[in-house]
Coordinates of C-alpha atoms in Angstrom, one line a residue:
M1 CA 22.0 172.0 18.6
L2 CA 22.0 168.5 18.1
T3 CA 24.7 166.7 15.8
Q4 CA 23.9 165.0 12.6
R5 CA 24.4 161.8 14.5
S6 CA 21.9 162.2 16.8
R7 CA 19.3 163.3 14.3
Y8 CA 20.2 160.2 12.6
A9 CA 20.1 158.0 15.6
L10 CA 16.0 159.2 16.0
R11 CA 15.0 158.9 12.5
A12 CA 16.6 155.0 12.9
M13 CA 14.9 154.3 16.1
M14 CA 11.5 156.0 15.0
F15 CA 11.5 153.7 11.9
L16 CA 12.1 151.0 13.8
A17 CA 9.1 152.2 16.5
E18 CA 6.8 152.0 13.6
A19 CA 7.3 148.2 13.0
P20 CA 4.4 146.5 14.4
A21 CA 5.4 144.4 17.4
G22 CA 6.9 140.7 16.9
S23 CA 7.8 141.4 13.5
P24 CA 11.1 140.0 12.1
P25 CA 14.2 142.1 12.3
I26 CA 14.7 144.8 9.8
P27 CA 17.9 145.0 8.0
M28 CA 20.4 147.7 8.1
N29 CA 20.0 148.5 4.5
R30 CA 16.4 148.8 4.8
I31 CA 16.8 151.3 7.9
A32 CA 19.1 153.0 6.0
A33 CA 17.3 153.8 3.3
E34 CA 13.8 154.6 4.8
A35 CA 15.3 156.7 7.4
N36 CA 17.7 158.5 5.0
V37 CA 20.7 157.6 6.9
P38 CA 24.4 156.6 5.3
R39 CA 24.8 153.2 6.0
K40 CA 28.4 153.8 7.2
F41 CA 27.1 156.1 9.8
L42 CA 24.2 154.0 10.7
E43 CA 26.2 151.0 11.4
L44 CA 28.3 153.3 14.4
I45 CA 25.1 154.6 15.5
L46 CA 23.5 151.2 15.9
A47 CA 26.1 149.7 17.4
D48 CA 25.9 152.3 20.2
L49 CA 22.1 151.9 20.5
R50 CA 22.7 148.3 21.0
E51 CA 25.1 148.4 23.6
A52 CA 23.2 150.7 25.6
G53 CA 20.7 148.0 25.4
F54 CA 18.1 149.8 23.0
L55 CA 18.1 147.4 20.0
H56 CA 18.7 143.9 19.6
S57 CA 20.6 142.8 16.6
H58 CA 20.2 139.3 15.0
R59 CA 22.7 137.9 12.2
G60 CA 22.4 136.1 9.1
K61 CA 20.3 136.2 6.2
M62 CA 17.2 137.0 8.0
G63 CA 19.0 139.3 10.5
G64 CA 18.7 142.8 11.2
Y65 CA 17.6 145.1 14.2
C66 CA 14.5 145.7 16.2
L67 CA 13.8 147.6 19.9
S68 CA 14.7 145.5 22.8
R69 CA 12.0 147.7 24.6
P70 CA 8.3 148.8 23.2
P71 CA 8.4 152.2 21.6
H72 CA 6.5 153.8 24.7
L73 CA 9.5 152.9 26.9
I74 CA 12.2 154.6 25.1
S75 CA 12.5 158.2 25.4
L76 CA 14.1 160.5 22.7
G77 CA 16.3 161.8 25.9
E78 CA 17.7 158.6 26.5
I79 CA 18.4 158.0 22.7
I80 CA 20.2 161.4 22.5
R81 CA 22.2 160.9 25.7
V82 CA 23.3 157.8 24.5
I83 CA 24.9 159.4 21.1
E84 CA 25.5 163.2 22.6
G85 CA 26.5 162.6 26.0
P86 CA 24.8 164.8 28.7
L87 CA 21.9 167.4 27.4
A88 CA 23.5 170.5 29.7
L89 CA 24.8 173.0 27.8
V90 CA 27.4 173.8 30.4
P91 CA 29.3 171.2 32.5
C92 CA 28.5 173.2 36.2
V93 CA 24.7 171.7 35.4
S94 CA 25.0 168.4 34.1
R95 CA 23.8 165.5 36.7
T96 CA 26.0 162.9 34.7
A97 CA 29.3 164.6 33.8
Y98 CA 29.5 167.5 36.2
R99 CA 32.5 169.7 36.1
S100 CA 33.1 173.0 38.0
C101 CA 33.2 176.2 35.5
K102 CA 36.4 178.4 35.5
D103 CA 34.4 181.2 34.5
C104 CA 32.3 181.9 37.8
K105 CA 33.7 182.8 40.9
D106 CA 30.7 181.4 42.9
E107 CA 28.3 178.6 41.4
A108 CA 25.8 179.4 44.3
T109 CA 24.7 183.1 42.6
C110 CA 26.0 182.5 38.9
A111 CA 23.2 183.8 37.1
I112 CA 24.2 182.1 33.8
R113 CA 24.5 178.8 35.7
H114 CA 20.7 179.3 37.2
A115 CA 19.5 180.1 33.4
M116 CA 21.4 176.9 32.1
M117 CA 20.1 175.0 35.0
R118 CA 16.5 175.8 33.9
V119 CA 17.4 175.2 30.4
R120 CA 18.9 171.9 31.1
D121 CA 15.5 171.1 33.3
E122 CA 13.1 172.1 30.8
T123 CA 14.7 170.2 28.0
A124 CA 15.2 167.0 30.1
R125 CA 11.7 167.4 31.1
I126 CA 10.6 167.7 27.2
L127 CA 12.8 164.8 26.1
D128 CA 12.6 162.5 28.5
G129 CA 8.8 163.0 28.6
T130 CA 8.5 162.1 24.6
S131 CA 8.7 158.4 23.9
L132 CA 9.4 157.0 20.4
A133 CA 5.5 156.1 20.4
D134 CA 4.5 159.6 21.1
A135 CA 7.0 160.9 18.4
T136 CA 5.8 158.7 15.8
A137 CA 2.2 159.4 16.9
E138 CA 3.0 163.1 16.6
E139 CA 4.3 162.6 13.3
L140 CA 1.5 161.0 12.0
V141 CA -1.1 163.4 13.0
A142 CA 1.5 166.4 11.6
A143 CA 1.2 164.7 8.3

């Protein structure tokens, strides 16, 4: 299950994705209000996303945030990994944070591991295959 922090990050990034290309940076207060994210959480989330290279921040009176790449080049999977870490539900199937499980005797024959590997692969396929542009377009279609 996604944490509230990930849902906040996705909402903020989707709001930024809807800004026209070349528009001025959007102030944090506006992002917080429009994406319905508490400002104190948003500040930390945007810092993480900026450090990961998804956002540019600008200081000063006309400061704020904007995407560092076009929305079609940022996937939901990338955002979630920055906020949550690996997508795998168990560490023995993680591609980026592998750890052996103490529960199974043989990873090669563990039915739970094989099932969780399929879950990881399908989750990654869907999330990595859905860009911010796709998500905002789907939101508009659903509305």
